mmCIF file of C-alpha atoms and ligand atoms in Angstrom:
data_model
loop_
_atom_site.group_PDB
_atom_site.id
_atom_site.type_symbol
_atom_site.label_atom_id
_atom_site.label_comp_id
_atom_site.label_asym_id
_atom_site.label_seq_id
_atom_site.Cartn_x
_atom_site.Cartn_y
_atom_site.Cartn_z
ATOM 1 C CA UNK A 589 -1.171 18.546 -12.206
ATOM 2 C CA UNK A 590 -4.246 17.985 -10.152
ATOM 3 C CA UNK A 591 -4.287 16.136 -6.852
ATOM 4 C CA UNK A 592 -7.473 15.051 -5.099
ATOM 5 C CA UNK A 593 -6.916 15.286 -1.353
ATOM 6 C CA UNK A 594 -9.163 12.908 0.602
ATOM 7 C CA UNK A 595 -8.215 13.006 4.303
ATOM 8 C CA UNK A 596 -11.065 10.753 5.532
ATOM 9 C CA UNK A 597 -11.569 9.944 9.200
ATOM 10 C CA UNK A 598 -9.716 9.694 12.509
ATOM 11 C CA UNK A 599 -6.047 10.619 12.195
ATOM 12 C CA UNK A 600 -6.565 10.946 8.413
ATOM 13 C CA UNK A 601 -7.177 14.689 8.631
ATOM 14 C CA UNK A 602 -4.137 15.272 10.879
ATOM 15 C CA UNK A 603 -1.608 13.329 8.825
ATOM 16 C CA UNK A 604 -2.821 14.495 5.409
ATOM 17 C CA UNK A 605 -2.509 18.121 6.576
ATOM 18 C CA UNK A 606 1.202 17.486 7.194
ATOM 19 C CA UNK A 607 1.713 15.880 3.774
ATOM 20 C CA UNK A 608 -0.001 18.850 2.108
ATOM 21 C CA UNK A 609 2.301 21.202 4.031
ATOM 22 C CA UNK A 610 5.277 19.317 2.612
ATOM 23 C CA UNK A 611 3.891 19.417 -0.958
ATOM 24 C CA UNK A 612 3.309 23.143 -0.596
ATOM 25 C CA UNK A 613 7.006 23.939 -0.049
ATOM 26 C CA UNK A 614 8.274 22.066 -3.099
ATOM 27 C CA UNK A 615 7.804 24.938 -5.563
ATOM 28 C CA UNK A 616 5.870 22.727 -7.952
ATOM 29 C CA UNK A 617 2.646 23.769 -9.612
ATOM 30 C CA UNK A 618 -0.173 21.627 -8.238
ATOM 31 C CA UNK A 619 -3.842 22.137 -8.025
ATOM 32 C CA UNK A 620 -4.976 20.555 -4.760
ATOM 33 C CA UNK A 621 -8.660 19.984 -4.183
ATOM 34 C CA UNK A 622 -10.114 18.338 -1.076
ATOM 35 C CA UNK A 623 -13.253 16.275 -0.641
ATOM 36 C CA UNK A 624 -14.949 14.178 2.020
ATOM 37 C CA UNK A 625 -14.605 10.400 2.034
ATOM 38 C CA UNK A 626 -15.410 7.554 4.430
ATOM 39 C CA UNK A 627 -17.310 8.199 7.654
ATOM 40 C CA UNK A 628 -16.972 11.972 7.233
ATOM 41 C CA UNK A 629 -18.699 11.730 3.838
ATOM 42 C CA UNK A 630 -21.365 9.415 5.238
ATOM 43 C CA UNK A 631 -22.178 11.949 7.981
ATOM 44 C CA UNK A 632 -22.429 14.816 5.483
ATOM 45 C CA UNK A 633 -23.927 13.117 2.418
ATOM 46 C CA UNK A 634 -25.191 9.698 3.527
ATOM 47 C CA UNK A 635 -22.577 7.780 1.482
ATOM 48 C CA UNK A 636 -18.866 6.993 2.085
ATOM 49 C CA UNK A 637 -17.973 7.765 -1.542
ATOM 50 C CA UNK A 638 -20.264 10.560 -2.781
ATOM 51 C CA UNK A 639 -20.543 11.237 -6.518
ATOM 52 C CA UNK A 640 -18.660 14.543 -6.192
ATOM 53 C CA UNK A 641 -15.699 12.849 -4.459
ATOM 54 C CA UNK A 642 -15.545 10.123 -7.093
ATOM 55 C CA UNK A 643 -15.728 12.708 -9.894
ATOM 56 C CA UNK A 644 -12.870 14.681 -8.351
ATOM 57 C CA UNK A 645 -10.761 11.502 -7.994
ATOM 58 C CA UNK A 646 -11.415 10.505 -11.607
ATOM 59 C CA UNK A 647 -10.437 13.860 -13.043
ATOM 60 C CA UNK A 648 -7.241 14.129 -10.946
ATOM 61 C CA UNK A 649 -3.777 12.801 -11.801
ATOM 62 C CA UNK A 650 -3.475 11.338 -8.325
ATOM 63 C CA UNK A 651 -5.368 10.888 -5.087
ATOM 64 C CA UNK A 652 -3.730 11.557 -1.737
ATOM 65 C CA UNK A 653 -5.749 9.554 0.745
ATOM 66 C CA UNK A 654 -5.583 9.559 4.559
ATOM 67 C CA UNK A 655 -7.557 6.739 6.167
ATOM 68 C CA UNK A 656 -11.180 5.860 6.737
ATOM 69 C CA UNK A 657 -13.177 4.058 9.382
ATOM 70 C CA UNK A 658 -14.308 4.180 12.941
ATOM 71 C CA UNK A 659 -15.787 1.537 15.172
ATOM 72 C CA UNK A 660 -18.983 3.576 15.442
ATOM 73 C CA UNK A 661 -19.791 2.676 11.810
ATOM 74 C CA UNK A 662 -19.437 -1.088 12.335
ATOM 75 C CA UNK A 663 -23.214 -1.559 12.573
ATOM 76 C CA UNK A 664 -23.983 0.148 9.235
ATOM 77 C CA UNK A 665 -24.989 -1.954 6.229
ATOM 78 C CA UNK A 666 -21.819 -3.042 4.447
ATOM 79 C CA UNK A 667 -22.226 -0.759 1.371
ATOM 80 C CA UNK A 668 -22.413 2.291 3.646
ATOM 81 C CA UNK A 669 -19.349 1.506 5.758
ATOM 82 C CA UNK A 670 -16.389 3.900 5.381
ATOM 83 C CA UNK A 671 -14.029 1.160 4.087
ATOM 84 C CA UNK A 672 -16.278 0.691 1.034
ATOM 85 C CA UNK A 673 -14.973 4.035 -0.239
ATOM 86 C CA UNK A 674 -11.548 2.479 -0.855
ATOM 87 C CA UNK A 675 -13.040 -0.451 -2.767
ATOM 88 C CA UNK A 676 -15.166 1.990 -4.788
ATOM 89 C CA UNK A 677 -12.149 4.127 -5.669
ATOM 90 C CA UNK A 678 -10.070 1.069 -6.628
ATOM 91 C CA UNK A 679 -12.839 -0.213 -8.870
ATOM 92 C CA UNK A 680 -13.752 3.093 -10.505
ATOM 93 C CA UNK A 681 -10.165 4.163 -11.131
ATOM 94 C CA UNK A 682 -9.174 0.692 -12.356
ATOM 95 C CA UNK A 683 -6.365 0.460 -9.796
ATOM 96 C CA UNK A 684 -4.804 -2.963 -10.230
ATOM 97 C CA UNK A 685 -1.248 -2.738 -8.890
ATOM 98 C CA UNK A 686 -0.602 -2.143 -5.221
ATOM 99 C CA UNK A 687 2.954 -1.129 -4.299
ATOM 100 C CA UNK A 688 3.991 -1.589 -0.696
ATOM 101 C CA UNK A 689 7.628 -0.868 -0.004
ATOM 102 C CA UNK A 690 9.057 -2.158 3.275
ATOM 103 C CA UNK A 691 12.109 -0.096 4.091
ATOM 104 C CA UNK A 692 13.993 -0.274 7.342
ATOM 105 C CA UNK A 693 15.473 3.103 8.200
ATOM 106 C CA UNK A 694 18.883 2.831 9.825
ATOM 107 C CA UNK A 695 17.726 4.846 12.838
ATOM 108 C CA UNK A 696 14.717 2.576 13.434
ATOM 109 C CA UNK A 697 16.467 -0.762 13.272
ATOM 110 C CA UNK A 698 15.630 -1.459 16.932
ATOM 111 C CA UNK A 699 11.883 -0.984 16.323
ATOM 112 C CA UNK A 700 11.764 -4.326 14.493
ATOM 113 C CA UNK A 701 11.014 -7.568 16.266
ATOM 114 C CA UNK A 702 13.773 -9.191 14.178
ATOM 115 C CA UNK A 703 17.482 -9.097 15.021
ATOM 116 C CA UNK A 704 19.180 -5.937 13.693
ATOM 117 C CA UNK A 705 21.490 -7.912 11.392
ATOM 118 C CA UNK A 706 18.486 -9.457 9.619
ATOM 119 C CA UNK A 707 16.718 -6.180 9.107
ATOM 120 C CA UNK A 708 19.339 -3.423 8.749
ATOM 121 C CA UNK A 709 19.287 -2.038 5.225
ATOM 122 C CA UNK A 710 16.079 -3.862 4.264
ATOM 123 C CA UNK A 711 14.454 -2.372 1.166
ATOM 124 C CA UNK A 712 11.894 -4.600 -0.500
ATOM 125 C CA UNK A 713 8.867 -3.885 -2.652
ATOM 126 C CA UNK A 714 5.770 -6.066 -2.546
ATOM 127 C CA UNK A 715 3.535 -5.717 -5.600
ATOM 128 C CA UNK A 716 0.049 -7.097 -5.040
ATOM 129 C CA UNK A 717 -2.486 -7.646 -7.817
ATOM 130 C CA UNK A 718 -5.738 -5.939 -6.796
ATOM 131 C CA UNK A 719 -8.544 -6.857 -9.183
ATOM 132 C CA UNK A 720 -8.663 -10.653 -9.386
ATOM 133 C CA UNK A 721 -8.229 -13.782 -7.284
ATOM 134 C CA UNK A 722 -10.592 -15.230 -4.719
ATOM 135 C CA UNK A 723 -11.734 -11.769 -3.538
ATOM 136 C CA UNK A 724 -13.827 -11.029 -6.614
ATOM 137 C CA UNK A 725 -14.248 -14.385 -8.395
ATOM 138 C CA UNK A 726 -17.809 -15.499 -9.072
ATOM 139 C CA UNK A 727 -19.670 -17.647 -8.209
ATOM 140 C CA UNK A 728 -19.524 -17.311 -4.463
ATOM 141 C CA UNK A 729 -22.053 -17.785 -1.732
ATOM 142 C CA UNK A 730 -23.689 -20.242 0.625
ATOM 143 C CA UNK A 731 -25.638 -23.361 -0.309
ATOM 144 C CA UNK A 732 -26.397 -26.911 0.676
ATOM 145 C CA UNK A 733 -23.568 -29.246 -0.310
ATOM 146 C CA UNK A 734 -24.430 -31.904 -2.862
ATOM 147 C CA UNK A 735 -21.032 -33.612 -2.703
ATOM 148 C CA UNK A 736 -17.770 -33.394 -0.701
ATOM 149 C CA UNK A 737 -17.288 -34.828 2.794
ATOM 150 C CA UNK A 738 -20.689 -33.743 4.129
ATOM 151 C CA UNK A 739 -23.399 -33.884 1.451
ATOM 152 C CA UNK A 740 -26.569 -32.150 2.659
ATOM 153 C CA UNK A 741 -24.667 -29.863 5.047
ATOM 154 C CA UNK A 742 -24.612 -26.065 4.788
ATOM 155 C CA UNK A 743 -21.447 -24.818 3.069
ATOM 156 C CA UNK A 744 -19.824 -21.601 1.807
ATOM 157 C CA UNK A 745 -17.651 -21.214 -1.281
ATOM 158 C CA UNK A 746 -15.590 -18.647 -3.210
ATOM 159 C CA UNK A 747 -13.983 -18.842 -6.627
ATOM 160 C CA UNK A 748 -10.289 -18.213 -7.235
ATOM 161 C CA UNK A 749 -9.709 -16.954 -10.779
ATOM 162 C CA UNK A 750 -7.240 -14.977 -12.837
ATOM 163 C CA UNK A 751 -7.422 -14.046 -16.503
ATOM 164 C CA UNK A 752 -4.342 -13.978 -18.751
ATOM 165 C CA UNK A 753 -4.418 -10.161 -19.242
ATOM 166 C CA UNK A 754 -4.651 -9.622 -15.480
ATOM 167 C CA UNK A 755 -1.548 -11.704 -14.826
ATOM 168 C CA UNK A 756 0.357 -10.292 -17.809
ATOM 169 C CA UNK A 757 -0.140 -6.673 -16.790
ATOM 170 C CA UNK A 758 0.841 -7.157 -13.131
ATOM 171 C CA UNK A 759 3.889 -9.182 -14.217
ATOM 172 C CA UNK A 760 4.966 -6.331 -16.511
ATOM 173 C CA UNK A 761 4.540 -3.821 -13.689
ATOM 174 C CA UNK A 762 6.810 -5.972 -11.512
ATOM 175 C CA UNK A 763 9.509 -6.428 -14.170
ATOM 176 C CA UNK A 764 9.474 -2.702 -14.976
ATOM 177 C CA UNK A 765 9.758 -1.850 -11.264
ATOM 178 C CA UNK A 766 12.654 -4.320 -10.908
ATOM 179 C CA UNK A 767 14.483 -2.641 -13.778
ATOM 180 C CA UNK A 768 14.603 0.531 -11.667
ATOM 181 C CA UNK A 769 15.938 -1.426 -8.674
ATOM 182 C CA UNK A 770 18.228 -4.422 -8.427
ATOM 183 C CA UNK A 771 16.665 -6.326 -11.344
ATOM 184 C CA UNK A 772 15.279 -9.239 -9.350
ATOM 185 C CA UNK A 773 11.676 -10.450 -9.160
ATOM 186 C CA UNK A 774 10.266 -13.204 -6.968
ATOM 187 C CA UNK A 775 6.838 -14.378 -8.063
ATOM 188 C CA UNK A 776 4.911 -15.957 -5.193
ATOM 189 C CA UNK A 777 2.307 -18.613 -5.944
ATOM 190 C CA UNK A 778 0.839 -21.910 -4.802
ATOM 191 C CA UNK A 779 1.324 -23.684 -8.124
ATOM 192 C CA UNK A 780 1.878 -27.028 -6.426
ATOM 193 C CA UNK A 781 -1.773 -27.111 -5.309
ATOM 194 C CA UNK A 782 -3.828 -24.511 -7.198
ATOM 195 C CA UNK A 783 -4.589 -24.527 -10.916
ATOM 196 C CA UNK A 784 -5.016 -20.733 -10.849
ATOM 197 C CA UNK A 785 -1.473 -20.311 -9.585
ATOM 198 C CA UNK A 786 0.080 -22.796 -12.020
ATOM 199 C CA UNK A 787 -1.501 -20.565 -14.702
ATOM 200 C CA UNK A 788 -0.094 -17.496 -12.903
ATOM 201 C CA UNK A 789 3.384 -19.037 -12.781
ATOM 202 C CA UNK A 790 3.343 -20.029 -16.473
ATOM 203 C CA UNK A 791 2.331 -16.516 -17.544
ATOM 204 C CA UNK A 792 4.832 -14.723 -15.286
ATOM 205 C CA UNK A 793 7.539 -16.985 -16.750
ATOM 206 C CA UNK A 794 6.419 -16.124 -20.304
ATOM 207 C CA UNK A 795 6.382 -12.372 -19.610
ATOM 208 C CA UNK A 796 9.777 -12.732 -17.931
ATOM 209 C CA UNK A 797 11.281 -13.716 -21.290
ATOM 210 C CA UNK A 798 10.611 -10.127 -22.451
ATOM 211 C CA UNK A 799 12.896 -8.963 -19.626
ATOM 212 C CA UNK A 800 16.098 -10.994 -20.007
ATOM 213 C CA UNK A 801 17.969 -8.455 -17.874
ATOM 214 C CA UNK A 802 15.736 -9.209 -14.859
ATOM 215 C CA UNK A 803 16.317 -12.354 -12.811
ATOM 216 C CA UNK A 804 13.055 -14.187 -12.026
ATOM 217 C CA UNK A 805 12.489 -16.830 -9.421
ATOM 218 C CA UNK A 806 9.326 -18.483 -8.125
ATOM 219 C CA UNK A 807 8.448 -19.315 -4.548
ATOM 220 C CA UNK A 808 5.482 -21.027 -2.901
ATOM 221 C CA UNK A 809 3.560 -18.719 -0.604
ATOM 222 C CA UNK A 810 4.158 -20.794 2.537
ATOM 223 C CA UNK A 811 7.896 -20.681 1.951
ATOM 224 C CA UNK A 812 7.732 -16.938 1.156
ATOM 225 C CA UNK A 813 5.975 -16.285 4.489
ATOM 226 C CA UNK A 814 8.799 -18.172 6.214
ATOM 227 C CA UNK A 815 11.645 -16.568 4.274
ATOM 228 C CA UNK A 816 10.282 -13.080 4.976
ATOM 229 C CA UNK A 817 11.018 -13.532 8.668
ATOM 230 C CA UNK A 818 14.085 -15.768 8.247
ATOM 231 C CA UNK A 819 16.045 -13.802 5.657
ATOM 232 C CA UNK A 820 13.987 -10.851 4.354
ATOM 233 C CA UNK A 821 16.942 -9.248 2.570
ATOM 234 C CA UNK A 822 16.915 -12.131 0.076
ATOM 235 C CA UNK A 823 13.963 -10.417 -1.602
ATOM 236 C CA UNK A 824 13.873 -7.352 -3.776
ATOM 237 C CA UNK A 825 10.633 -7.088 -5.826
ATOM 238 C CA UNK A 826 7.946 -9.599 -4.863
ATOM 239 C CA UNK A 827 4.894 -9.971 -7.115
ATOM 240 C CA UNK A 828 1.857 -11.957 -6.104
ATOM 241 C CA UNK A 829 -1.919 -12.296 -6.275
ATOM 242 C CA UNK A 830 -4.564 -10.420 -4.341
ATOM 243 C CA UNK A 831 -4.933 -12.708 -1.325
ATOM 244 C CA UNK A 832 -1.297 -13.755 -0.869
ATOM 245 C CA UNK A 833 -0.304 -10.110 -1.393
ATOM 246 C CA UNK A 834 -2.748 -8.924 1.249
ATOM 247 C CA UNK A 835 -1.114 -11.165 3.829
ATOM 248 C CA UNK A 836 2.546 -10.947 2.773
ATOM 249 C CA UNK A 837 2.508 -7.157 2.403
ATOM 250 C CA UNK A 838 1.347 -6.773 6.012
ATOM 251 C CA UNK A 839 3.972 -9.249 7.152
ATOM 252 C CA UNK A 840 6.722 -7.441 5.237
ATOM 253 C CA UNK A 841 5.499 -4.076 6.473
ATOM 254 C CA UNK A 842 5.663 -5.112 10.099
ATOM 255 C CA UNK A 843 9.244 -6.340 9.694
ATOM 256 C CA UNK A 844 10.232 -2.706 9.813
ATOM 257 C CA UNK A 845 8.601 -2.240 13.213
ATOM 258 C CA UNK A 846 6.327 0.700 12.711
ATOM 259 C CA UNK A 847 3.130 0.937 10.785
ATOM 260 C CA UNK A 848 3.373 4.731 11.045
ATOM 261 C CA UNK A 849 6.295 4.723 8.570
ATOM 262 C CA UNK A 850 4.834 2.724 5.694
ATOM 263 C CA UNK A 851 3.515 4.314 2.508
ATOM 264 C CA UNK A 852 1.617 2.613 -0.296
ATOM 265 C CA UNK A 853 0.475 3.255 -3.842
ATOM 266 C CA UNK A 854 -2.220 1.714 -6.029
ATOM 267 C CA UNK A 855 -1.864 2.373 -9.748
ATOM 268 C CA UNK A 856 -3.886 1.920 -12.913
ATOM 269 C CA UNK A 857 -2.609 1.413 -16.454
ATOM 270 C CA UNK A 858 -2.221 5.157 -17.070
ATOM 271 C CA UNK A 859 -0.203 5.640 -13.880
ATOM 272 C CA UNK A 860 -3.017 7.452 -12.177
ATOM 273 C CA UNK A 861 -2.764 6.395 -8.561
ATOM 274 C CA UNK A 862 -4.134 6.426 -5.072
ATOM 275 C CA UNK A 863 -1.512 7.054 -2.396
ATOM 276 C CA UNK A 864 -2.117 6.296 1.253
ATOM 277 C CA UNK A 865 -0.381 5.201 4.425
ATOM 278 C CA UNK A 866 -0.568 1.457 5.090
ATOM 279 C CA UNK A 867 -2.261 2.001 8.443
ATOM 280 C CA UNK A 868 -5.879 2.794 9.270
ATOM 281 C CA UNK A 869 -7.629 5.742 10.894
ATOM 282 C CA UNK A 870 -6.373 4.892 14.414
ATOM 283 C CA UNK A 871 -9.480 6.081 16.306
ATOM 284 C CA UNK A 872 -7.652 5.381 19.588
ATOM 285 C CA UNK A 873 -5.272 8.312 19.037
ATOM 286 C CA UNK A 874 -7.347 10.526 16.707
ATOM 287 C CA UNK A 875 -7.511 14.194 17.667
ATOM 288 C CA UNK A 876 -4.598 13.933 20.089
ATOM 289 C CA UNK A 877 -1.958 15.292 17.722
ATOM 290 C CA UNK A 878 0.352 12.315 18.285
ATOM 291 C CA UNK A 879 -0.037 10.289 15.062
ATOM 292 C CA UNK A 880 3.032 9.714 12.924
ATOM 293 C CA UNK A 881 2.557 11.613 9.632
ATOM 294 C CA UNK A 882 5.633 10.099 7.934
ATOM 295 C CA UNK A 883 3.811 7.236 6.158
ATOM 296 C CA UNK A 884 1.532 9.805 4.537
ATOM 297 C CA UNK A 885 4.399 12.159 3.717
ATOM 298 C CA UNK A 886 6.268 9.213 2.148
ATOM 299 C CA UNK A 887 3.084 8.303 0.228
ATOM 300 C CA UNK A 888 3.138 11.837 -1.204
ATOM 301 C CA UNK A 889 6.729 11.153 -2.304
ATOM 302 C CA UNK A 890 5.576 7.968 -4.068
ATOM 303 C CA UNK A 891 2.839 10.025 -5.734
ATOM 304 C CA UNK A 892 5.404 12.471 -7.084
ATOM 305 C CA UNK A 893 7.527 9.620 -8.423
ATOM 306 C CA UNK A 894 4.870 7.349 -9.936
ATOM 307 C CA UNK A 895 1.975 9.570 -11.044
ATOM 308 C CA UNK A 896 3.373 13.088 -11.338
ATOM 309 C CA UNK A 897 6.773 12.347 -12.868
ATOM 310 C CA UNK A 898 8.686 14.405 -10.308
ATOM 311 C CA UNK A 899 11.347 11.949 -9.097
ATOM 312 C CA UNK A 900 13.648 14.678 -7.830
ATOM 313 C CA UNK A 901 10.948 16.154 -5.620
ATOM 314 C CA UNK A 902 10.246 12.626 -4.343
ATOM 315 C CA UNK A 903 13.944 12.217 -3.506
ATOM 316 C CA UNK A 904 13.911 15.521 -1.631
ATOM 317 C CA UNK A 905 11.053 14.377 0.588
ATOM 318 C CA UNK A 906 12.598 10.971 1.267
ATOM 319 C CA UNK A 907 15.964 12.533 2.099
ATOM 320 C CA UNK A 908 14.252 15.050 4.388
ATOM 321 C CA UNK A 909 12.543 12.202 6.271
ATOM 322 C CA UNK A 910 15.894 10.436 6.746
ATOM 323 C CA UNK A 911 17.430 13.705 7.922
ATOM 324 C CA UNK A 912 14.663 14.256 10.487
ATOM 325 C CA UNK A 913 15.022 10.708 11.820
ATOM 326 C CA UNK A 914 18.791 11.146 12.024
ATOM 327 C CA UNK A 915 18.255 14.328 14.044
ATOM 328 C CA UNK A 916 16.504 12.203 16.680
ATOM 329 C CA UNK A 917 12.879 13.376 16.364
ATOM 330 C CA UNK A 918 10.275 10.644 16.911
ATOM 331 C CA UNK A 919 6.500 10.409 17.236
ATOM 332 C CA UNK A 920 5.282 8.106 20.012
ATOM 333 C CA UNK A 921 5.017 4.994 17.825
ATOM 334 C CA UNK A 922 8.743 5.046 16.973
ATOM 335 C CA UNK A 923 10.076 6.701 20.115
ATOM 336 C CA UNK A 924 12.913 5.026 22.033
ATOM 337 C CA UNK A 925 15.232 6.008 24.875
ATOM 338 C CA UNK A 926 17.561 8.842 23.864
ATOM 339 C CA UNK A 927 15.319 10.294 21.136
ATOM 340 C CA UNK A 928 13.023 13.335 21.294
ATOM 341 C CA UNK A 929 9.287 12.740 21.329
ATOM 342 C CA UNK A 930 7.312 15.105 19.080
ATOM 343 C CA UNK A 931 3.710 15.407 17.895
ATOM 344 C CA UNK A 932 2.197 15.137 14.425
ATOM 345 C CA UNK A 933 2.550 18.820 13.592
ATOM 346 C CA UNK A 934 6.123 19.148 14.853
ATOM 347 C CA UNK A 935 7.136 16.130 12.781
ATOM 348 C CA UNK A 936 5.582 17.684 9.668
ATOM 349 C CA UNK A 937 7.260 21.021 10.437
ATOM 350 C CA UNK A 938 10.631 19.279 10.799
ATOM 351 C CA UNK A 939 10.294 17.679 7.348
ATOM 352 C CA UNK A 940 9.307 21.050 5.872
ATOM 353 C CA UNK A 941 12.299 22.686 7.576
ATOM 354 C CA UNK A 942 14.672 20.026 6.248
ATOM 355 C CA UNK A 943 13.416 20.706 2.723
ATOM 356 C CA UNK A 944 13.275 24.506 2.874
ATOM 357 C CA UNK A 945 16.564 25.066 4.687
ATOM 358 C CA UNK A 946 18.146 23.250 1.770
ATOM 359 C CA UNK A 947 20.096 21.089 4.197
ATOM 360 C CA UNK A 948 18.821 18.306 1.965
ATOM 361 C CA UNK A 949 19.960 18.077 -1.600
ATOM 362 C CA UNK A 950 18.157 14.863 -2.607
HETATM 363 P P1 NAD B 2104 -5.052 1.099 12.584
HETATM 364 O O1 NAD B 2104 -3.984 0.948 11.577
HETATM 365 O O2 NAD B 2104 -5.918 2.277 12.458
HETATM 366 O O3 NAD B 2104 -4.392 1.117 14.065
HETATM 367 C C1 NAD B 2104 -3.645 0.021 14.594
HETATM 368 C C2 NAD B 2104 -2.728 0.544 15.725
HETATM 369 O O4 NAD B 2104 -1.668 1.297 15.146
HETATM 370 C C3 NAD B 2104 -3.452 1.504 16.694
HETATM 371 O O5 NAD B 2104 -2.956 1.282 17.988
HETATM 372 C C4 NAD B 2104 -3.057 2.878 16.204
HETATM 373 O O6 NAD B 2104 -3.044 3.859 17.240
HETATM 374 C C5 NAD B 2104 -1.649 2.629 15.643
HETATM 375 N N1 NAD B 2104 -1.349 3.524 14.532
HETATM 376 C C6 NAD B 2104 -1.844 3.456 13.261
HETATM 377 N N2 NAD B 2104 -1.374 4.458 12.523
HETATM 378 C C7 NAD B 2104 -0.563 5.173 13.300
HETATM 379 C C8 NAD B 2104 0.241 6.342 13.096
HETATM 380 N N3 NAD B 2104 0.288 7.004 11.921
HETATM 381 N N4 NAD B 2104 0.955 6.828 14.143
HETATM 382 C C9 NAD B 2104 0.934 6.195 15.328
HETATM 383 N N5 NAD B 2104 0.219 5.088 15.584
HETATM 384 C C10 NAD B 2104 -0.526 4.586 14.586
HETATM 385 O O7 NAD B 2104 -5.921 -0.234 12.556
HETATM 386 P P2 NAD B 2104 -7.247 -0.640 13.367
HETATM 387 O O8 NAD B 2104 -7.196 -0.074 14.754
HETATM 388 O O9 NAD B 2104 -7.392 -2.090 13.176
HETATM 389 O O10 NAD B 2104 -8.429 0.057 12.567
HETATM 390 C C11 NAD B 2104 -8.986 1.316 12.905
HETATM 391 C C12 NAD B 2104 -9.966 1.731 11.825
HETATM 392 O O11 NAD B 2104 -9.251 1.963 10.607
HETATM 393 C C13 NAD B 2104 -11.027 0.668 11.497
HETATM 394 O O12 NAD B 2104 -12.257 1.306 11.294
HETATM 395 C C14 NAD B 2104 -10.503 0.037 10.205
HETATM 396 O O13 NAD B 2104 -11.528 -0.495 9.413
HETATM 397 C C15 NAD B 2104 -9.865 1.223 9.540
HETATM 398 N N6 NAD B 2104 -8.814 0.901 8.553
HETATM 399 C C16 NAD B 2104 -8.769 1.706 7.483
HETATM 400 C C17 NAD B 2104 -7.762 1.516 6.529
HETATM 401 C C18 NAD B 2104 -7.698 2.478 5.375
HETATM 402 O O14 NAD B 2104 -8.302 3.530 5.446
HETATM 403 N N7 NAD B 2104 -6.955 2.169 4.329
HETATM 404 C C19 NAD B 2104 -6.821 0.493 6.682
HETATM 405 C C20 NAD B 2104 -6.894 -0.305 7.829
HETATM 406 C C21 NAD B 2104 -7.897 -0.089 8.773
#
């Protein structure tokens, strides 16, 4: 099994180091190879996704990614900005399914802005389609309007589009994921207004017939945004398009209170995947040794489960994280009165200790 390790910028290097430490104690045979990506790659090679990094990612079973970006690169031409590396990897690896679990750990219930009774025990999975929708649809651009409310005025336009195979494959991913959970899928659309999403809804319904054991319901995106804060535990697996998924997955993630806890995975059709924390490179705290490494460590657990077929090792990591939280250790972002504040490295060490002392059985 080969893993490409791409720490990136800012806190990326600090948090990925902790995840690698955790992988190292699992007694599994991995080949880990690191490469530069993002701003670090731009500084060294003049491009955020150099050929060598892309080659390594392509020939690996999985990519463990930290984060990229820094405000100092904001003035660069768009193709050279660090964030373009993620788009390049998604495109070149054919990553089309983004998994974002939102889990509320018992010990962190108070970190949420919602009442504890609404959030305690929350465990939902948002699956966002990554290749289609209004983000990539052509044509797009600026022009002079020839019709509409202001003919002759300057206007901008994008195209929302989905093809049948794109919707079928993401629907299958969602139904398969639901089979491993509580067998419920909510498909989120805007079929009442958008042709593209009536098409989406029809196809998800068709694919759903292949999964009679999974309960399917449909919800309009505006209602879904409301229900996520009103009664989030109603959901289990949520599947939706690229734009709605972008917004709803951030909303769901923040229900749990801390961005430092949230892993994510982006998969292609051969289960090769890119695994990364949901947060960015946090330049404001980079180099201070205070970043929470748990989102990255939990992303490594997702990598073991989805791309490397090591579900028991994934369980061991997830149990170790719960154990460490139960023991009262907290990085600054999740610290509260009565808990012990620790740095990035100590948090990683504590997870390693929980695994190696075999206090955790998985
Ligand atoms: P961010 O997620 O980096 O930070 C937002 C806030 O959360 C900051 O206050 C930060 O200190 C805190 N935070 C984030 N991760 C944390 C962790 N593990 N532990 C403790 N605190 C944490 O978002 P931003 O500030 O909007 O963006 C910073 C840079 O990251 C930008 O250049 C942006 O483009 C980039 N970015 C990259 C990715 C990615 O690599 N996938 C995603 C989002 C943003």
